[in-house]
Short mmCIF file of C-alpha atoms and ligand atoms in Angstrom, two decimals:
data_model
loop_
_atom_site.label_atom_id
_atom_site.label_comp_id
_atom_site.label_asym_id
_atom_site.label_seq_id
_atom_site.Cartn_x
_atom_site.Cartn_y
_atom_site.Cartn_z
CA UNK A 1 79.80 124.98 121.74
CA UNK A 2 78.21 128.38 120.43
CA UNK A 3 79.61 129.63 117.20
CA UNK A 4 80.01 132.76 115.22
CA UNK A 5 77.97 134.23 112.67
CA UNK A 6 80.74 133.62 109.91
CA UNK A 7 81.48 130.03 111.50
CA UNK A 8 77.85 129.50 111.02
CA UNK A 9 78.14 130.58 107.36
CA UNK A 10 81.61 128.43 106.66
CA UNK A 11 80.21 125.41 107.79
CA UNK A 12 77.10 125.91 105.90
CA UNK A 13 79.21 125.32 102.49
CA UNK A 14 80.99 122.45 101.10
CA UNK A 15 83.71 120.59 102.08
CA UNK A 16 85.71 121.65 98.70
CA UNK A 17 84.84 125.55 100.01
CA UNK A 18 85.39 125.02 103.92
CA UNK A 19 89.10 123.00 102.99
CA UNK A 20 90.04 125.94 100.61
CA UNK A 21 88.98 128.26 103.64
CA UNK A 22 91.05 126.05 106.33
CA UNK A 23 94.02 128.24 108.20
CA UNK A 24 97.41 128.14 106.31
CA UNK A 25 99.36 130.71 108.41
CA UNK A 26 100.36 130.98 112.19
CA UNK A 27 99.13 134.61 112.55
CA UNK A 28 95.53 133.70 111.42
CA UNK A 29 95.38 130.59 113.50
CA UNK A 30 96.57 132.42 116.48
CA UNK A 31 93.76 135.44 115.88
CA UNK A 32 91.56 133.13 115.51
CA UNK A 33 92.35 131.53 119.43
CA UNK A 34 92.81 135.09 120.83
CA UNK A 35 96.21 134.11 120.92
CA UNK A 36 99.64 135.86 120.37
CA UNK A 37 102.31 134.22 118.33
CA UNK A 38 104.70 135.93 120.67
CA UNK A 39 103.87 134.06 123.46
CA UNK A 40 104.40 130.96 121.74
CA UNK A 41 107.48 129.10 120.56
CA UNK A 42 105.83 129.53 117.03
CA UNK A 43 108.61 128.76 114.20
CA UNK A 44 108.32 130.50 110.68
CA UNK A 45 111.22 128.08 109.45
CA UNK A 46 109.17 124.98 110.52
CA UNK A 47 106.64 125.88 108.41
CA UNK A 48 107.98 126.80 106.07
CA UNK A 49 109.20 122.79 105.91
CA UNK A 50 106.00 121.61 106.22
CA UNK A 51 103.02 124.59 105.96
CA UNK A 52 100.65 124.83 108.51
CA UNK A 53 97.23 123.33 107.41
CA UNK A 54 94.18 123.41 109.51
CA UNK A 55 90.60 123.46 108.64
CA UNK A 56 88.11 125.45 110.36
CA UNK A 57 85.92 122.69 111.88
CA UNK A 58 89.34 121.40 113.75
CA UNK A 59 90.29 124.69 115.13
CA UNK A 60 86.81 125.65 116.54
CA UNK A 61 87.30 122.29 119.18
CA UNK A 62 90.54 123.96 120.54
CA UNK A 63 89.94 126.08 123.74
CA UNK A 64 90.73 129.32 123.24
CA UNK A 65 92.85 131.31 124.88
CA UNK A 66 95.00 128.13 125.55
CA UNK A 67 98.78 127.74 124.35
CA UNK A 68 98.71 124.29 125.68
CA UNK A 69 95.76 123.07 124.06
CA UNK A 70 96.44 119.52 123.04
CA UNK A 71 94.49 120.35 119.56
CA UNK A 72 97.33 122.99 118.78
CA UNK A 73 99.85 121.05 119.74
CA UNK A 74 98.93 118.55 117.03
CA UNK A 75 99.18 121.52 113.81
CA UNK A 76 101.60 124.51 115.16
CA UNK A 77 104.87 124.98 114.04
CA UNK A 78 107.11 125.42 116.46
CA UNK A 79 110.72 125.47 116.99
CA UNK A 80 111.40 121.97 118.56
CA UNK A 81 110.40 120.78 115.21
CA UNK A 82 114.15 122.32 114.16
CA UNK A 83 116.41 120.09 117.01
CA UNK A 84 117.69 116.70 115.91
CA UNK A 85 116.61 114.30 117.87
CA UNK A 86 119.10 111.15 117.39
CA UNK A 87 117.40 107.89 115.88
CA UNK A 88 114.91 110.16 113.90
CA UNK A 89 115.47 109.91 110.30
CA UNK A 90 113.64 111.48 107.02
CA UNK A 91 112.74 108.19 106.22
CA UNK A 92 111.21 105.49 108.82
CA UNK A 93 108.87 103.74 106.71
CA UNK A 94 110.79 103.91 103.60
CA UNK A 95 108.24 101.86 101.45
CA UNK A 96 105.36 104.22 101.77
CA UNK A 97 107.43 106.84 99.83
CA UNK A 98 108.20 104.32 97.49
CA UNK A 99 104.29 103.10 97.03
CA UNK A 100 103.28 106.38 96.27
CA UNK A 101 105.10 106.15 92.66
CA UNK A 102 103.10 102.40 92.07
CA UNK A 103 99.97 103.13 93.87
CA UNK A 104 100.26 99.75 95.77
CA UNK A 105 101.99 97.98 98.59
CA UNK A 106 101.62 94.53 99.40
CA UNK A 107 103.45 93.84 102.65
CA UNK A 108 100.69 92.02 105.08
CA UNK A 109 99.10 88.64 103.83
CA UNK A 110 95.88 89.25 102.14
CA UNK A 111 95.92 93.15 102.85
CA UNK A 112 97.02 95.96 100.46
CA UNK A 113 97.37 98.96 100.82
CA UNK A 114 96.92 101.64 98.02
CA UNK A 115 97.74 105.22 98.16
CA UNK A 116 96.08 107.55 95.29
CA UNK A 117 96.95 110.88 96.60
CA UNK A 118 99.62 112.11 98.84
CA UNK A 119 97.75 115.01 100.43
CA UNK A 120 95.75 115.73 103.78
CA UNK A 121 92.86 118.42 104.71
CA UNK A 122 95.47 119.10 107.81
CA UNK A 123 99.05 119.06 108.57
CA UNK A 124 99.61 117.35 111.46
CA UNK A 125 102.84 117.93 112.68
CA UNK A 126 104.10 114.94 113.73
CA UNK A 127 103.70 112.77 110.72
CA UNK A 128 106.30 110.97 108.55
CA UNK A 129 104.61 112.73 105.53
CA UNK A 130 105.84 116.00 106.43
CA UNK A 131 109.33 114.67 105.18
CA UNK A 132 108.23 114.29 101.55
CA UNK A 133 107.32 116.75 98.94
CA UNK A 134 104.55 114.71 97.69
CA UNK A 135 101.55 116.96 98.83
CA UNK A 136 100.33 117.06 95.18
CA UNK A 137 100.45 113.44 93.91
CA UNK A 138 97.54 111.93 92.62
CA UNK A 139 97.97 109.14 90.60
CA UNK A 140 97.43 109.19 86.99
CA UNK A 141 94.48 107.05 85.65
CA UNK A 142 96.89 104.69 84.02
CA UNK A 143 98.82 104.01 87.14
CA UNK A 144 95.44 103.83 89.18
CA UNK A 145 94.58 100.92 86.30
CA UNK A 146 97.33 99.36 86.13
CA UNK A 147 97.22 98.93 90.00
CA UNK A 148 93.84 97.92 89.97
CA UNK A 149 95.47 95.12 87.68
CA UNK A 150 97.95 93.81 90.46
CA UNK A 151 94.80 93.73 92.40
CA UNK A 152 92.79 91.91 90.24
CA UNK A 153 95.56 89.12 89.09
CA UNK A 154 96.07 88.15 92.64
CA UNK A 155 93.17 86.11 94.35
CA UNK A 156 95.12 85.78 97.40
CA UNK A 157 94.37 89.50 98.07
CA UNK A 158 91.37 89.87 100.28
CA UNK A 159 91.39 93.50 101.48
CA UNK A 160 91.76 96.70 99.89
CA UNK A 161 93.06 99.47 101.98
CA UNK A 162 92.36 103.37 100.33
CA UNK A 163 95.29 105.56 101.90
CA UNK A 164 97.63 108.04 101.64
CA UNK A 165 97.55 111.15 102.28
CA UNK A 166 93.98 111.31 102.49
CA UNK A 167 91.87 108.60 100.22
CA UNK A 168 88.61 110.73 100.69
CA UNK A 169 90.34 114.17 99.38
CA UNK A 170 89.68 112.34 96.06
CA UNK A 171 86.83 113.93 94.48
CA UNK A 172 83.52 112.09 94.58
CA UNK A 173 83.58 110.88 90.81
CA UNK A 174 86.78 109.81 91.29
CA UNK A 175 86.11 108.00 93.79
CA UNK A 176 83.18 106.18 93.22
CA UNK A 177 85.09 105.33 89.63
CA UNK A 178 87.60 103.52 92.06
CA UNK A 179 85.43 101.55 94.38
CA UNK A 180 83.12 100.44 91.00
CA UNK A 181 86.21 99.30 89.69
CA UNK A 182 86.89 97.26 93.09
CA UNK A 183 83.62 96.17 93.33
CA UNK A 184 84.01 94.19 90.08
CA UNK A 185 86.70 92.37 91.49
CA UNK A 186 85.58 88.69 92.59
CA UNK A 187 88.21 87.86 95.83
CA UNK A 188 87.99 90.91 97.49
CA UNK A 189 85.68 90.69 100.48
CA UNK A 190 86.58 94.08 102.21
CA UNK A 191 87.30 98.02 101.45
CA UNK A 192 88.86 99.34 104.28
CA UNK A 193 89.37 103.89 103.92
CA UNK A 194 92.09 104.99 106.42
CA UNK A 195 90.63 108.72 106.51
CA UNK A 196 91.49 111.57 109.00
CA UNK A 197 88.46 113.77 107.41
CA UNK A 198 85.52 112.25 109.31
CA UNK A 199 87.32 113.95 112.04
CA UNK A 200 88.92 116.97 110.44
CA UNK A 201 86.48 118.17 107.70
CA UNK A 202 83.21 115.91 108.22
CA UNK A 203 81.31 117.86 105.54
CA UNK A 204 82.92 115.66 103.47
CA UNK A 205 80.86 113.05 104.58
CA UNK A 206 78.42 114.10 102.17
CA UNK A 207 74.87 112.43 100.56
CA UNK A 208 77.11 111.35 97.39
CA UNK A 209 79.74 109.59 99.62
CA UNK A 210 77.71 107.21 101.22
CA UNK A 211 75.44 106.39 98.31
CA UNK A 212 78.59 105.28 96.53
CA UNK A 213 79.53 103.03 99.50
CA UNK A 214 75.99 102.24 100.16
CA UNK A 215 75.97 100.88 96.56
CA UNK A 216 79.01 98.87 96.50
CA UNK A 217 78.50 94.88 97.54
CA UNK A 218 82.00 94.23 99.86
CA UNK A 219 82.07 95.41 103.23
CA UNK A 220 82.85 99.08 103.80
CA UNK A 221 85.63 99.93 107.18
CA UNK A 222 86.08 103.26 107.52
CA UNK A 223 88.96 103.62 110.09
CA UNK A 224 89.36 107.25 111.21
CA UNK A 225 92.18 109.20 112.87
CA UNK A 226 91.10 110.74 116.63
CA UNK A 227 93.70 111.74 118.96
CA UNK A 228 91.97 113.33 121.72
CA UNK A 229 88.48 113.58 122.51
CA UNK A 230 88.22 116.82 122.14
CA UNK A 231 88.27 116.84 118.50
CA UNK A 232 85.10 115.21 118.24
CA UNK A 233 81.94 117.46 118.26
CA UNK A 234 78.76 117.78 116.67
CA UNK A 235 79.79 117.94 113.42
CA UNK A 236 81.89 114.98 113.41
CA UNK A 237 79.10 113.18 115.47
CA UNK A 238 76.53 113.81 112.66
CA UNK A 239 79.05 112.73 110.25
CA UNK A 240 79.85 109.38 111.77
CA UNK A 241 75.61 108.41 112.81
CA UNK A 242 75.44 108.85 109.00
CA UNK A 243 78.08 105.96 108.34
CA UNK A 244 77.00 104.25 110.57
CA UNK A 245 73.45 104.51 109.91
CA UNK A 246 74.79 102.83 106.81
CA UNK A 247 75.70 99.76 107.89
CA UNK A 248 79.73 100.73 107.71
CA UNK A 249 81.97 99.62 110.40
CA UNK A 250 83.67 102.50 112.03
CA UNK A 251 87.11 102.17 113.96
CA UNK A 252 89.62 104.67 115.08
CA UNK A 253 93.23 104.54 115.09
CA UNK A 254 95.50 107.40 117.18
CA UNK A 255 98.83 107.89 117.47
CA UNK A 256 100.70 108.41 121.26
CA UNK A 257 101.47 112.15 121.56
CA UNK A 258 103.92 113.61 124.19
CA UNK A 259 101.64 117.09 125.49
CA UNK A 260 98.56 115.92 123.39
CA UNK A 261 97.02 112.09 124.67
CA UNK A 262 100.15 110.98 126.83
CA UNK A 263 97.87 110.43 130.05
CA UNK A 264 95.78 107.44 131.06
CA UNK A 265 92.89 109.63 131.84
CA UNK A 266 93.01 111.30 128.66
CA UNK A 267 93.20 108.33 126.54
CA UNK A 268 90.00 106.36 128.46
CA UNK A 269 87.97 109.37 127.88
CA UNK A 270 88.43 109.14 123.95
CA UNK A 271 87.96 105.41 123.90
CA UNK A 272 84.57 106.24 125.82
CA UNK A 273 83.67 108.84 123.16
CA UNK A 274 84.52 107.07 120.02
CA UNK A 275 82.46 104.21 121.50
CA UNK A 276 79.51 106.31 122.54
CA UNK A 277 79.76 107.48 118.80
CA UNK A 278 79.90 103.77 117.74
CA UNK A 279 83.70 103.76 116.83
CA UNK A 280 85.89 100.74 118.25
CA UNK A 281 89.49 102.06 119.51
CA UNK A 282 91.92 99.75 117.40
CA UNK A 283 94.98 100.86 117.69
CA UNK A 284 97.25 103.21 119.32
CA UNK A 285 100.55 104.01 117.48
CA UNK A 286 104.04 104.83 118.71
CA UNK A 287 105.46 107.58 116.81
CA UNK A 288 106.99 107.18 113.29
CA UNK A 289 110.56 108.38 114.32
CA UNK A 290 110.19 111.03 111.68
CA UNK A 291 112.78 113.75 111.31
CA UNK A 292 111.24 116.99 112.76
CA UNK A 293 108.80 115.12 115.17
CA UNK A 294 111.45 114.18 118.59
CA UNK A 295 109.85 116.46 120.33
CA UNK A 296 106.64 113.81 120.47
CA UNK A 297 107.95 110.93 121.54
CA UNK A 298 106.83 108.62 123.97
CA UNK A 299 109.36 105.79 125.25
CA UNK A 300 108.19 102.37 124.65
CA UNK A 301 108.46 101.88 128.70
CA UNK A 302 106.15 104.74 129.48
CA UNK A 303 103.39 103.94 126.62
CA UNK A 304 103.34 100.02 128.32
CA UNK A 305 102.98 101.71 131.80
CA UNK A 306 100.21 104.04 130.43
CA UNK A 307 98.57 101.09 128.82
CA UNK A 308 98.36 99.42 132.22
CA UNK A 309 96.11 101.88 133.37
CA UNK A 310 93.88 102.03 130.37
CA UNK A 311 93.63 98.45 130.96
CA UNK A 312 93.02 98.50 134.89
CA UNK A 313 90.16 101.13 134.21
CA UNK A 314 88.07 99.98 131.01
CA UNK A 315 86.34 97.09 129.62
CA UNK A 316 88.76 95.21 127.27
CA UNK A 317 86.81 96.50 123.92
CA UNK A 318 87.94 99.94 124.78
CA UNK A 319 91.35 99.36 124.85
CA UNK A 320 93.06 100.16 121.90
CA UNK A 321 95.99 98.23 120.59
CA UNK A 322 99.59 99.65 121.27
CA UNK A 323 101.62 99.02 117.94
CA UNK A 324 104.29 100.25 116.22
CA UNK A 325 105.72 99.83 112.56
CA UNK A 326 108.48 98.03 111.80
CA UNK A 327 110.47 97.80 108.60
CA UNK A 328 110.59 94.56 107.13
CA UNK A 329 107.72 93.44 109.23
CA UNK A 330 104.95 91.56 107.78
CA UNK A 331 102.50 93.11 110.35
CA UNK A 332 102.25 95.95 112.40
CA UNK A 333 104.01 95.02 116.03
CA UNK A 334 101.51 94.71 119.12
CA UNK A 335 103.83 96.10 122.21
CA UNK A 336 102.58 93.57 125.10
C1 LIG B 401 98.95 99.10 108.69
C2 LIG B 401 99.10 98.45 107.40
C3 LIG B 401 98.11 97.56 106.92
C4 LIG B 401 96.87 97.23 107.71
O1 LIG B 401 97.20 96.52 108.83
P1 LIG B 401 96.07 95.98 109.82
O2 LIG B 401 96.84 95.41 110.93
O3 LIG B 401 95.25 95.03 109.04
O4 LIG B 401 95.27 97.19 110.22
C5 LIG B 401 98.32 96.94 105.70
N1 LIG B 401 99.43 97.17 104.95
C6 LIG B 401 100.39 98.01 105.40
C7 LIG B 401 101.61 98.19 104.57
C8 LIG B 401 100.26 98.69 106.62
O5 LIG B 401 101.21 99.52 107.03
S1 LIG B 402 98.60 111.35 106.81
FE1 LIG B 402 97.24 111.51 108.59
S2 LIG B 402 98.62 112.07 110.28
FE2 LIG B 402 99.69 112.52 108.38
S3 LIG B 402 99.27 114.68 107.95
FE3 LIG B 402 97.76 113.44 106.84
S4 LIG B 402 96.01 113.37 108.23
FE4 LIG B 402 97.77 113.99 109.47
#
């Protein structure tokens, strides 16, 4: 990959600076990939639902030139996004909307999650979040203490889980105010960060960042958000030797992506990246059935076929989980 004099200079400066830099319009985007809105089924009206996000160290792994990139596919707009597809609703996994308000939920034995901002460094297009209007939360300080309370008053509670949005869009103060504050709490063993930003924007993977986690006494899991193996270059390489350099376990979960990762070739070569980058595949997802996201599905019958052939081709340690969420659930459901 050779880049640009001003690429050179972006990625030179902080993650705050390259995320306030990241694309927000179709036009730019499409410049930017020598590519002509025209020729695409670009949709103003779709984004205008749910803006286009994308930060400059993303974009720069998509081939240019290519409509059909499976990057692209994962952050344009596009009209499809506009059909109703029947069975998709505006709310599939009701309680996350709801945990945003508390800052906790406690669903799976021993696990919780909690969610202290809503937003992301990227909009990916085929996400549940793009249904709710919560791009801004963060949750006060009172609500973040009061939920460390819940945390702290229930010893049967053995992981903490940092989500959201994006846990590591939290500024670093802010952060490392939050893990101190989970470090002091006896019966947790584990802090897990679901985080798409080691892949997205890995300058945030900064000095400060892994001091903090270096410092803190539970066992760090940083579980990251790949979907193709294309999105992970130098950058994001650098970022994750760092982490792991630091004693933090590194996993990847993706989700299954009509037009981006629905091919059994595809999805071996990004377990064999992420694992030649020291990052376990755990678990594939089937699509949130998210209004404004049809257009991404994969049937249940075609991801177990596909899975098949992952399986037939690679050791068992590359083979990610197939799951799915289910409401009510009291785990996420493995598809055998
Ligand atoms: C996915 C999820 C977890 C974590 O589940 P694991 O199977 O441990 O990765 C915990 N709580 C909720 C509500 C979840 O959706
Ligand atoms: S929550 Fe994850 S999948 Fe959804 S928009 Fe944010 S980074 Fe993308």
């Amino acid at each position: 990959m050779s880049e640009s004099q001003p690429e050179i200079r972006h990625f030179a400066k902080n993650w705050q600076q390259q995320l306030a830099e990241a694309f927000n319009n179709i036009e730019d985007l499409c410049r930017y990939l020598h590519l002509s809105p025209d020729d695409l089924p670009v949709s103003v009206a779709a984004a205008e639902n749910f803006p286009l996000r994308v930060p400059l160290s993303f974009a720069a792994c998509m081939e240019k030139g290519n409509p059909h990139d499976p990057l692209l596919r994962q952050v344009l707009p596009i009209k499809e996004e506009l059909f109703a597809y029947p069975g998709f609703s505006h709310d599939p996994v009701g309680d996350l909307a709801s945990a945003t308000q508390t800052g906790v939920l406690h669903k799976y034995h021993g696990r919780v999650l909690f969610i202290n901002t809503g937003s992301c460094a990227i909009n990916c297009r085929y996400c549940f979040r793009r249904n709710f209007p919560y791009a801004d939360l963060q949750l006060s300080k009172q609500k973040e203490d009061a939920a460390i309370k819940t945390i702290q008053n229930d010893t049967s509670i053995s992981e903490v889980i940092l989500s959201g949005g994006d846990p590591l869009l939290l500024s670093e103060s802010r952060l490392a105010r939050l893990i101190k504050q989970l470090d002091g709490i006896k019966h947790l063993k584990r802090i897990r960060i679901h985080s798409r930003l080691p892949i997205v924007l890995p300058a945030r993977i900064t000095d400060d960042f892994i001091n903090t986690l270096t410092q803190s006494p539970k066992q760090i899991i940083i579980v990251m958000h790949c979907n193709h193996a294309n999105e992970i270059n130098d950058r994001v390489i650098a970022a994750c030797n760092s982490l792991r350099n630091s004693a933090i376990t590194l996993f990847n979960q993706s989700v299954l992506l009509k037009g981006v990762n629905d091919n059994a070739e595809v999805l071996c070569e990004l377990s064999e990246q992420l694992f030649s980058h020291g990052i376990i595949p755990y678990y594939l997802h089937l699509l949130d059935k998210a209004t404004g996201t049809g257009h991404f599905e994969i049937s249940e019958a075609e991801a177990l076929a596909l899975m098949r052939q992952v399986q037939a081709a690679l050791p068992g340690y590359l083979v990610p989980k197939l799951v799915k969420e289910q409401a009510g659930a009291t785990s996420k459901q493995t598809i055998l």
